[in-house]
Coordinates of C-alpha atoms in Angstrom, one line a residue:
Chain A
M6 CA 100.2 101.9 88.5
K7 CA 103.8 103.1 88.6
F8 CA 105.8 103.3 85.3
N9 CA 108.2 100.4 86.3
Q10 CA 105.2 98.1 86.8
Y11 CA 104.2 98.1 83.1
T12 CA 105.2 95.6 80.4
I13 CA 107.4 96.4 77.4
H14 CA 104.4 96.5 75.0
E15 CA 102.4 98.9 77.2
L16 CA 105.4 101.1 77.7
Q17 CA 106.1 101.2 73.9
D18 CA 102.7 102.9 73.5
K19 CA 103.2 105.3 76.4
L20 CA 106.7 106.3 75.3
A21 CA 105.7 106.7 71.6
A22 CA 102.7 108.9 72.7
R23 CA 105.2 110.8 75.0
E24 CA 102.9 110.2 78.0
I25 CA 106.2 109.4 79.8
S26 CA 109.8 109.9 78.9
A27 CA 112.5 107.2 78.9
V28 CA 114.4 109.2 81.5
E29 CA 111.3 109.2 83.8
L30 CA 110.8 105.5 83.3
T31 CA 114.5 104.7 84.0
E32 CA 114.3 106.9 87.1
A33 CA 111.2 105.0 88.3
V34 CA 113.1 101.7 87.9
F35 CA 116.1 103.0 89.9
A36 CA 113.7 104.4 92.5
R37 CA 112.2 100.9 92.8
I38 CA 115.7 99.4 93.1
A39 CA 116.6 101.8 95.9
E40 CA 113.3 100.9 97.6
V41 CA 113.4 97.1 97.5
D42 CA 116.8 95.8 96.4
D43 CA 118.3 95.7 99.9
Q44 CA 115.6 93.0 100.6
V45 CA 115.6 91.3 97.2
N46 CA 119.3 91.6 96.3
A47 CA 118.7 91.0 92.6
Y48 CA 121.4 93.3 91.3
I49 CA 125.2 92.7 91.5
T50 CA 126.2 95.8 89.6
L51 CA 124.1 98.9 88.9
N52 CA 124.6 101.0 85.7
K53 CA 122.6 104.1 86.7
D54 CA 124.6 106.9 85.2
E55 CA 125.1 105.2 81.9
A56 CA 121.5 104.0 81.9
L57 CA 120.3 107.6 82.2
V58 CA 122.5 108.6 79.3
Q59 CA 121.0 105.8 77.2
A60 CA 117.5 106.9 78.3
A61 CA 118.2 110.5 77.2
A62 CA 119.4 109.3 73.8
A63 CA 116.3 107.1 73.5
D64 CA 114.1 110.1 74.3
K65 CA 115.7 112.0 71.4
L66 CA 114.9 109.2 69.0
L67 CA 111.4 108.9 70.4
E68 CA 110.8 112.6 69.8
Q69 CA 111.7 112.1 66.2
K70 CA 109.4 109.1 66.0
K71 CA 112.4 106.9 65.5
G72 CA 114.0 104.2 67.6
G73 CA 113.8 100.4 67.7
P74 CA 111.3 98.1 69.4
L75 CA 113.0 98.5 72.8
C76 CA 113.7 102.2 72.6
G77 CA 113.9 103.5 76.1
I78 CA 113.0 100.2 77.8
P79 CA 115.0 99.5 81.0
L80 CA 116.3 96.0 81.1
A81 CA 118.4 93.9 83.6
I82 CA 121.0 91.5 82.2
K83 CA 122.1 88.3 83.9
D84 CA 125.7 88.9 84.9
V85 CA 127.0 86.2 82.5
M86 CA 126.7 88.2 79.3
C87 CA 129.6 90.5 78.4
T88 CA 128.7 94.2 78.5
R89 CA 131.4 96.4 77.1
G90 CA 132.8 98.6 79.9
L91 CA 130.4 97.2 82.5
R92 CA 131.7 94.7 85.0
T93 CA 130.7 91.1 84.3
T94 CA 131.3 88.7 87.2
A95 CA 129.4 85.5 86.4
G96 CA 128.6 85.6 90.1
S97 CA 132.2 84.5 90.8
K98 CA 135.0 86.0 92.8
I99 CA 137.3 84.9 90.1
L100 CA 135.9 87.6 87.8
E101 CA 135.5 90.3 90.5
S102 CA 137.2 92.9 88.5
F103 CA 136.5 91.8 84.9
I104 CA 135.5 94.6 82.6
P105 CA 134.6 93.1 79.2
P106 CA 136.2 94.9 76.2
Y107 CA 133.3 93.9 74.0
D108 CA 129.5 93.3 74.0
A109 CA 127.9 89.9 73.6
T110 CA 125.9 89.7 70.4
V111 CA 122.6 89.8 72.3
I112 CA 123.7 93.0 74.1
E113 CA 124.6 94.6 70.7
K114 CA 121.1 93.6 69.5
L115 CA 119.5 95.2 72.6
R116 CA 121.5 98.4 72.1
E117 CA 120.5 98.6 68.4
A118 CA 116.8 98.1 69.5
G119 CA 117.3 101.1 71.9
A120 CA 117.2 99.3 75.2
V121 CA 118.4 100.9 78.4
I122 CA 120.7 98.7 80.4
C123 CA 120.1 99.2 84.2
G124 CA 122.7 96.7 85.4
K125 CA 123.8 93.2 85.9
V126 CA 121.7 90.8 88.0
S127 CA 122.5 87.9 90.3
M128 CA 123.1 84.3 89.3
D129 CA 124.6 81.1 90.6
E130 CA 128.3 81.2 90.0
F131 CA 128.9 80.4 86.3
A132 CA 125.2 79.4 86.1
M133 CA 125.8 76.3 88.2
G134 CA 122.9 76.0 90.6
S135 CA 119.1 75.8 91.1
S136 CA 118.6 78.3 93.9
N137 CA 120.9 81.2 93.3
E138 CA 122.6 80.5 96.6
N139 CA 125.9 79.9 94.9
C140 CA 126.8 83.5 94.3
A141 CA 129.8 85.4 95.6
Y142 CA 127.9 88.6 95.8
G143 CA 125.1 87.6 98.1
V144 CA 121.9 85.6 97.6
P145 CA 118.8 87.1 96.0
H146 CA 115.5 86.5 97.8
N147 CA 112.2 85.5 96.3
P148 CA 110.0 88.7 96.1
W149 CA 106.9 86.6 96.9
N150 CA 108.4 85.6 100.2
L151 CA 111.8 86.8 101.2
D152 CA 112.5 83.6 103.2
Y153 CA 112.4 81.5 100.0
I154 CA 114.8 80.9 97.1
C155 CA 114.0 82.6 93.8
G156 CA 115.4 79.7 91.8
G157 CA 118.5 79.5 89.7
S158 CA 120.7 80.0 88.0
S159 CA 119.0 83.1 86.5
G160 CA 117.5 84.0 89.9
G161 CA 118.4 87.7 89.8
S162 CA 116.7 88.0 86.4
A163 CA 113.5 86.4 87.7
A164 CA 113.5 88.3 91.0
A165 CA 114.2 91.7 89.3
V166 CA 111.3 91.2 86.8
A167 CA 108.9 90.0 89.5
A168 CA 109.8 92.9 91.9
D169 CA 109.5 95.4 89.0
E170 CA 113.1 96.4 89.4
C171 CA 113.4 96.3 85.6
I172 CA 110.9 95.9 82.8
A173 CA 112.3 92.6 81.5
S174 CA 115.5 90.6 81.6
L175 CA 117.8 88.2 79.7
G176 CA 118.9 85.0 81.4
S177 CA 120.6 81.8 80.2
D178 CA 119.4 78.3 80.5
T179 CA 121.7 75.2 80.5
G180 CA 119.4 72.8 82.4
G181 CA 116.4 74.9 83.4
S182 CA 118.1 78.1 84.5
I183 CA 115.6 80.5 82.9
R184 CA 112.4 78.4 83.3
Q185 CA 112.8 77.2 86.9
P186 CA 113.4 80.7 88.4
G187 CA 110.6 82.0 86.1
S188 CA 108.3 79.4 87.6
H189 CA 109.4 80.2 91.2
C190 CA 108.9 84.0 90.7
S191 CA 105.8 84.0 88.5
V192 CA 107.4 85.4 85.4
V193 CA 107.4 84.1 81.8
G194 CA 110.8 82.5 80.9
L195 CA 111.8 81.0 77.5
K196 CA 114.7 78.8 76.6
P197 CA 114.9 79.1 72.8
T198 CA 116.0 76.3 70.4
Y199 CA 119.7 75.6 70.6
G200 CA 121.2 77.9 67.9
R201 CA 118.3 80.3 67.7
V202 CA 120.2 83.0 69.8
S203 CA 123.9 83.7 69.5
R204 CA 126.0 82.7 72.4
F205 CA 128.9 85.0 71.4
G206 CA 129.9 86.9 74.6
L207 CA 128.0 84.5 76.9
L208 CA 130.5 83.2 79.4
A209 CA 130.3 79.5 78.6
Y210 CA 129.2 76.9 81.1
A211 CA 128.2 73.8 78.9
S212 CA 128.5 74.9 75.3
S213 CA 126.3 72.2 73.8
L214 CA 123.4 73.1 76.2
D215 CA 123.7 76.8 77.0
Q216 CA 121.1 79.1 75.4
I217 CA 120.1 82.8 76.1
G218 CA 116.5 83.7 76.5
P219 CA 114.0 86.3 77.9
L220 CA 112.4 86.6 81.3
T221 CA 109.4 88.9 81.1
K222 CA 106.1 90.0 82.7
D223 CA 103.9 88.5 80.1
V224 CA 103.9 86.3 77.0
R225 CA 103.7 89.2 74.5
D226 CA 106.9 90.7 76.0
C227 CA 108.6 87.3 75.7
A228 CA 107.7 87.1 72.0
L229 CA 108.9 90.7 71.5
L230 CA 112.2 90.2 73.2
L231 CA 112.8 86.9 71.5
K232 CA 112.4 88.5 68.1
V233 CA 115.1 91.1 69.0
I234 CA 117.7 88.7 70.2
S235 CA 117.3 85.8 67.7
G236 CA 119.2 85.2 64.5
Y237 CA 122.4 83.9 62.9
D238 CA 125.6 85.3 64.0
R239 CA 128.9 84.7 62.3
Q240 CA 130.7 85.0 65.6
D241 CA 128.8 81.8 66.9
S242 CA 129.3 78.9 64.6
T243 CA 126.5 77.0 66.3
S244 CA 123.9 79.7 65.7
V245 CA 121.5 78.7 63.0
A246 CA 120.8 80.6 59.8
Q247 CA 117.0 80.2 59.9
P248 CA 114.8 83.2 59.3
V249 CA 113.4 84.8 62.4
P250 CA 109.6 84.8 62.3
D251 CA 107.4 87.6 63.6
Y252 CA 106.7 85.8 67.0
L253 CA 104.1 88.5 67.9
S254 CA 101.8 87.3 65.1
A255 CA 101.6 83.9 66.8
L256 CA 99.7 85.4 69.7
E257 CA 96.2 84.7 68.5
P258 CA 93.3 83.5 70.7
G259 CA 92.1 79.9 70.1
L260 CA 93.9 76.6 70.0
D261 CA 91.7 74.7 67.6
G262 CA 93.7 71.9 65.9
L263 CA 96.5 72.0 68.5
K264 CA 97.4 68.6 69.9
I265 CA 98.9 68.7 73.4
G266 CA 100.9 65.7 74.7
I267 CA 100.8 65.1 78.5
P268 CA 104.0 63.2 79.3
R269 CA 103.2 60.7 82.0
E270 CA 106.8 60.6 83.3
Y271 CA 106.5 64.3 84.3
F272 CA 103.7 63.5 86.7
A273 CA 105.5 60.7 88.5
E274 CA 106.0 60.1 92.2
G275 CA 107.5 63.0 94.0
L276 CA 105.5 65.7 92.3
D277 CA 104.1 68.1 94.8
P278 CA 100.3 67.7 94.9
E279 CA 99.6 71.4 94.7
V280 CA 101.9 71.7 91.6
N281 CA 100.0 68.8 90.1
E282 CA 96.7 70.4 90.7
A283 CA 97.8 73.8 89.2
I284 CA 99.1 72.1 86.1
L285 CA 95.9 70.1 85.7
T286 CA 93.9 73.3 85.9
G287 CA 96.2 74.8 83.3
I288 CA 95.7 71.8 81.0
A289 CA 91.9 72.2 81.4
E290 CA 92.1 75.8 80.4
L291 CA 94.2 74.9 77.3
R292 CA 91.5 72.4 76.4
G293 CA 88.9 75.1 76.9
A294 CA 90.7 77.2 74.4
G295 CA 90.2 74.4 71.8
A296 CA 93.3 72.2 72.2
E297 CA 93.1 68.4 72.2
T298 CA 95.1 66.4 74.7
V299 CA 96.7 63.0 74.5
E300 CA 98.8 61.1 77.0
V301 CA 102.3 60.4 75.8
S302 CA 105.5 58.8 77.1
L303 CA 109.1 59.9 77.2
P304 CA 110.5 56.8 78.8
H305 CA 114.1 58.1 79.3
T306 CA 113.1 61.2 81.2
D307 CA 114.3 59.7 84.5
Y308 CA 117.8 59.4 83.1
G309 CA 118.2 63.1 82.1
V310 CA 119.7 64.3 85.4
A311 CA 122.3 61.6 85.4
A312 CA 123.3 62.2 81.7
Y313 CA 123.3 66.0 82.3
Y314 CA 125.7 65.7 85.4
I315 CA 128.3 64.1 83.2
I316 CA 127.9 66.1 80.0
A317 CA 127.6 69.6 81.6
P318 CA 130.5 69.2 84.0
A319 CA 132.6 67.6 81.3
E320 CA 132.1 70.7 79.1
A321 CA 132.4 73.0 82.1
G322 CA 135.8 71.5 83.1
S323 CA 137.1 72.5 79.7
N324 CA 135.4 75.9 79.4
L325 CA 136.5 77.0 82.9
S326 CA 140.1 76.1 82.3
R327 CA 140.6 79.7 81.0
Y328 CA 140.2 81.1 84.5
D329 CA 143.8 80.6 85.5
G330 CA 144.9 84.1 86.8
V331 CA 146.8 85.0 83.6
R332 CA 144.6 87.1 81.2
F333 CA 141.7 88.3 83.4
G334 CA 140.2 88.2 86.8
Y335 CA 141.5 87.2 90.2
R336 CA 145.1 86.0 90.8
D337 CA 146.7 84.7 93.9
K338 CA 149.8 87.0 94.1
E339 CA 151.6 85.0 96.8
A340 CA 152.4 81.9 94.6
D341 CA 156.1 81.3 93.7
S342 CA 155.6 79.0 90.7
L343 CA 153.2 79.0 87.8
L344 CA 151.6 75.8 88.8
E345 CA 151.0 77.0 92.4
M346 CA 149.6 80.2 91.0
Y347 CA 147.1 78.3 88.9
E348 CA 146.0 76.1 91.7
K349 CA 145.8 78.8 94.4
T350 CA 144.0 81.2 92.0
R351 CA 141.4 78.7 91.0
S352 CA 140.9 77.3 94.5
Q353 CA 140.4 80.8 96.0
G354 CA 138.5 82.2 93.0
F355 CA 135.9 79.5 92.5
G356 CA 133.1 78.5 94.9
D357 CA 132.4 75.0 96.1
E358 CA 129.8 74.1 93.6
V359 CA 131.9 75.2 90.6
K360 CA 134.9 73.2 92.0
R361 CA 132.6 70.2 92.5
R362 CA 131.4 70.3 88.9
I363 CA 134.9 70.8 87.5
M364 CA 136.1 67.8 89.4
I365 CA 133.2 65.6 88.2
G366 CA 133.9 66.7 84.6
T367 CA 137.6 66.1 84.9
Y368 CA 137.0 62.7 86.5
A369 CA 134.5 61.7 83.8
L370 CA 136.9 62.6 81.0
S371 CA 140.1 61.2 82.6
S372 CA 141.9 58.3 81.2
G373 CA 140.0 55.0 81.6
Y374 CA 136.7 56.6 82.5
Y375 CA 135.7 58.2 79.2
D376 CA 133.6 55.3 77.8
A377 CA 131.9 54.6 81.2
Y378 CA 130.8 58.1 81.7
Y379 CA 131.0 60.7 78.9
K380 CA 130.3 58.2 76.0
K381 CA 127.6 56.5 78.0
A382 CA 125.9 59.8 78.9
S383 CA 126.1 61.0 75.3
Q384 CA 124.4 57.7 74.2
V385 CA 121.7 58.2 76.7
R386 CA 121.3 61.7 75.3
T387 CA 120.6 60.1 72.0
L388 CA 117.8 58.1 73.6
I389 CA 116.3 61.2 75.1
V390 CA 116.5 63.0 71.7
E391 CA 114.7 59.9 70.1
D392 CA 112.0 60.0 72.7
Y393 CA 111.2 63.6 71.7
Q394 CA 111.3 62.7 68.0
K395 CA 108.7 60.0 68.5
V396 CA 106.5 62.1 70.7
F397 CA 106.4 65.1 68.3
S398 CA 105.0 62.8 65.7
Q399 CA 102.0 62.3 68.0
C400 CA 101.5 65.8 69.3
D401 CA 102.5 69.5 68.7
I402 CA 103.6 70.5 72.2
L403 CA 104.2 69.0 75.6
V404 CA 102.6 70.4 78.7
S405 CA 104.0 69.6 82.2
P406 CA 105.2 71.2 85.4
V407 CA 108.5 73.2 85.3
S408 CA 109.7 72.2 88.7
P409 CA 108.4 69.2 90.8
M410 CA 107.9 71.6 93.8
P411 CA 107.3 75.3 94.4
A412 CA 110.3 77.4 95.7
W413 CA 111.8 76.0 98.9
R414 CA 113.2 77.9 101.9
L415 CA 116.7 79.5 101.7
G416 CA 119.3 77.1 103.0
E417 CA 117.0 74.0 102.8
K418 CA 119.0 72.1 100.2
T419 CA 122.5 73.7 100.4
D420 CA 124.1 70.8 102.2
D421 CA 122.8 68.3 99.8
P422 CA 124.0 68.9 96.2
L423 CA 122.3 65.8 94.8
S424 CA 118.8 66.8 96.0
M425 CA 119.4 70.2 94.4
Y426 CA 120.3 68.5 91.1
L427 CA 117.2 66.4 91.1
A428 CA 115.0 69.6 91.3
D429 CA 115.9 70.1 87.6
A430 CA 114.6 66.7 86.5
L431 CA 111.8 68.2 84.4
T432 CA 113.8 71.0 82.7
I433 CA 117.1 69.2 81.8
P434 CA 115.7 67.0 79.0
A435 CA 114.9 70.0 76.8
N436 CA 118.5 71.2 77.0
L437 CA 119.8 67.7 76.1
A438 CA 117.6 67.7 73.0
G439 CA 118.1 71.3 72.1
I440 CA 114.4 72.0 71.9
P441 CA 112.6 75.2 72.9
A442 CA 110.7 75.2 76.2
L443 CA 108.9 77.9 78.1
S444 CA 107.6 78.5 81.6
V445 CA 104.4 80.4 82.1
P446 CA 102.8 81.4 85.4
C447 CA 100.0 79.0 86.2
G448 CA 99.0 79.6 89.9
F449 CA 100.1 79.6 93.5
S450 CA 100.6 77.1 96.2
S451 CA 98.6 77.4 99.5
A452 CA 101.7 79.1 101.0
G453 CA 101.4 81.7 98.3
M454 CA 104.5 80.6 96.2
P455 CA 104.2 80.7 92.4
I456 CA 103.8 77.6 90.2
G457 CA 104.8 77.6 86.5
L458 CA 103.6 75.4 83.7
Q459 CA 106.2 74.2 81.2
I460 CA 105.5 73.9 77.4
Q461 CA 108.0 72.2 75.1
A462 CA 108.0 71.9 71.3
G463 CA 110.1 70.6 68.5
H464 CA 113.2 72.5 67.2
F465 CA 112.3 76.0 66.0
N466 CA 108.7 75.8 67.0
E467 CA 108.8 78.7 69.4
E468 CA 105.6 80.1 67.9
K469 CA 103.6 77.1 69.1
L470 CA 104.9 77.6 72.6
L471 CA 104.1 81.3 72.6
K472 CA 100.6 80.7 71.2
A473 CA 99.7 78.1 73.8
A474 CA 101.2 80.2 76.6
F475 CA 99.3 83.3 75.4
N476 CA 96.0 81.4 75.5
L477 CA 96.7 80.1 79.0
E478 CA 97.8 83.5 80.3
S479 CA 94.5 85.0 78.9
A480 CA 92.4 82.3 80.5
L481 CA 94.0 82.5 84.0
E482 CA 94.0 85.4 86.4
V483 CA 97.6 85.1 87.3
K484 CA 99.2 87.8 85.1
G485 CA 99.4 91.2 86.8
Q486 CA 99.4 89.8 90.3
K487 CA 102.3 91.4 92.1
P488 CA 104.3 90.3 95.2
K489 CA 103.8 92.5 98.3
L490 CA 107.2 93.9 99.2
Chain B
M1 CA 133.2 53.6 97.1
S2 CA 133.3 54.4 93.4
I3 CA 135.8 57.2 93.9
T4 CA 138.7 57.2 96.5
A5 CA 140.5 60.0 98.2
D6 CA 143.6 59.3 96.1
E7 CA 141.5 59.7 92.9
V8 CA 140.1 63.0 94.2
R9 CA 143.6 64.2 94.8
Q10 CA 144.6 63.2 91.3
V11 CA 141.5 64.8 89.7
A12 CA 142.1 68.0 91.6
R13 CA 145.7 68.1 90.3
L14 CA 144.5 67.5 86.7
A15 CA 141.9 70.3 87.2
R16 CA 144.5 72.6 88.7
L17 CA 142.6 72.9 92.0
D18 CA 144.2 72.8 95.4
V19 CA 142.2 70.6 97.7
L20 CA 143.0 71.0 101.4
E21 CA 143.6 67.7 103.2
K22 CA 140.9 68.6 105.8
E23 CA 138.3 69.0 103.0
L24 CA 139.3 65.8 101.2
E25 CA 137.0 63.5 103.1
S26 CA 133.8 65.5 102.6
I27 CA 134.6 66.2 98.9
T28 CA 135.2 62.5 98.3
E29 CA 132.0 61.6 100.0
Q30 CA 130.0 64.2 97.9
L31 CA 131.5 63.1 94.6
D32 CA 131.0 59.5 95.5
R33 CA 127.3 60.1 96.1
I34 CA 126.9 62.0 92.9
L35 CA 128.8 59.4 90.9
G36 CA 126.8 56.7 92.6
Y37 CA 123.6 58.4 91.3
I38 CA 125.1 58.7 87.8
D39 CA 125.6 54.9 87.8
K40 CA 121.9 54.8 87.1
L41 CA 122.9 55.3 83.4
N42 CA 124.1 51.6 83.5
E43 CA 120.5 50.4 83.8
L44 CA 120.2 51.3 80.1
E45 CA 121.6 49.1 77.3
T46 CA 123.4 51.5 74.9
D47 CA 125.5 49.2 72.7
G48 CA 125.6 50.4 69.2
I49 CA 123.8 53.7 70.0
K50 CA 125.4 56.7 68.4
P51 CA 126.4 59.4 71.0
T52 CA 124.9 62.8 70.6
T53 CA 127.2 65.8 71.2
H54 CA 125.1 68.4 69.5
A55 CA 121.3 68.3 69.5
V56 CA 120.7 70.5 66.5
E57 CA 122.3 69.3 63.3
M58 CA 125.0 71.5 61.9
E59 CA 127.7 71.6 59.3
N60 CA 131.2 72.8 59.6
A61 CA 131.2 76.6 59.6
F62 CA 134.0 77.5 57.2
R63 CA 134.8 81.1 56.5
D64 CA 137.2 83.1 54.4
D65 CA 140.5 83.9 56.0
E66 CA 140.1 87.6 55.9
T67 CA 141.4 90.3 58.2
R68 CA 138.8 92.0 60.4
P69 CA 139.1 94.6 63.2
S70 CA 140.0 93.0 66.5
L71 CA 140.9 94.2 70.0
S72 CA 144.0 96.4 70.3
Q73 CA 146.9 95.1 72.4
Q74 CA 146.0 97.6 75.1
E75 CA 142.4 96.4 75.3
A76 CA 143.4 92.8 75.3
L77 CA 145.8 93.3 78.2
A78 CA 143.5 95.6 80.2
N79 CA 142.0 92.9 82.4
G80 CA 145.3 91.1 83.1
P81 CA 146.1 90.9 86.8
E82 CA 149.7 91.6 85.9
Q83 CA 151.0 92.9 82.6
N84 CA 153.8 95.1 81.4
G85 CA 152.1 96.9 78.5
E86 CA 153.2 94.3 76.0
A87 CA 152.5 90.9 77.6
F88 CA 150.9 89.2 80.5
V89 CA 153.4 88.6 83.3
V90 CA 153.4 85.2 85.1
P91 CA 155.6 83.7 87.8
K92 CA 158.8 82.2 86.4
V93 CA 158.1 79.0 84.5
I94 CA 161.6 77.5 84.1

């Protein structure tokens, strides 16, 4: 095996034992990027020179038996988190030249833990999309089959992890943007509880739904990375001052006493039969590990997409008003008046999907429509929250598919925004309720495309997710399978 | 139609977006389809239900009004598409 193919926890041992150096490891990652990224197109911006400096500094610490849990580990960062001095585009032309003057809190935490930052990876523009085809810097391709989408919006993160172009990655999830690409690329992806991880320095899409989380090669790495990035941050007033548990200690074999809810609405009409079969196999394995299962109902699941496509665009319309050509990013220099400058800058700088969502949000909040749309959607959100509250009195976790279908072909849904929105039906409810949810690889379709299993739990119950996912991963023979590139 | 071309023009103006006349029809059609789907929400009776704006309960985050290090003027201006070293420059407003 090549160095870049290992997990974080395997590399921690090899680096500590000085079997390899952080510089060699980082060079192996960049060699892999040079080998495959012209096909995969996961990266928007490479940070090679700086990464090698960080790796050399990590080696010094490792020599002295010092250094944090990620010392010398090469990571890829979704291009929506501010990295001081390193261009951050959000996949948008409007931020083509934006060099953040500060680090997002998660980036600061990665640096403190000794991580090496290899570069910024692709995403749907401002995290709006489910296929990563809305990106001003080219579309990433699924490493399992280059004719297929890798999912979105954190598509570059999932593709880079799956193709071993980094050891692990951070993504962000507003309606499934970590879990869905994780599922389509056969990597582990976790959306933590809302408030678990600071959003300071994350370019905002929908502030009441956005959450940063890890995409990794296995469940242990997921627990490890989650521990590093979690915790209260005074810079984010919505981050929660709850102690960060040692997530790694949750990874014990055996699920005796765990009650798994199978939500019937997640297995409704329209679910791909191969996905259904893979998830049922996964559920059987979880039972084999000692868990008990019970059928449950979340009756408002079917309304999640409709509520989301009011709430998220309404918040986005407001959040994206800052991109006006004045303080950062692109500006149309031909305009004569301020108003014309705003309109031309935004129309030329934003892509179609971003404009579409800004318009939906603006419409929903405009005079006379507020009650019919935003208030209504927020009330339906309450019904979804209450569904979860009821269900978590009957079981500990929920198990379901992540996506109703495996990855589709590039271009297949680009002309039909609504069908793309509906692909997120099973991931959106967790964001509306702020609960943690995880995608773990569970098998492959007959066409060889990955299928992920989703686990959801109540607020701040990440340990339950990780424990169940760890047991499933141990029972299946999916982990370690690599795409042929 | 739940949204008309005139409303799309008005919404674009509010959102500071410049919609080309030739794109207007297709944008109106797409938004209409999406809003038509969203009308599904009206199947649910929601009278008297409290809206949720944040899913995790939180209190107001007050802090002391203390001075802390912040970006220098130079750093804050560095990304400006046009600036004169002291301020961002924009087309004439009045």
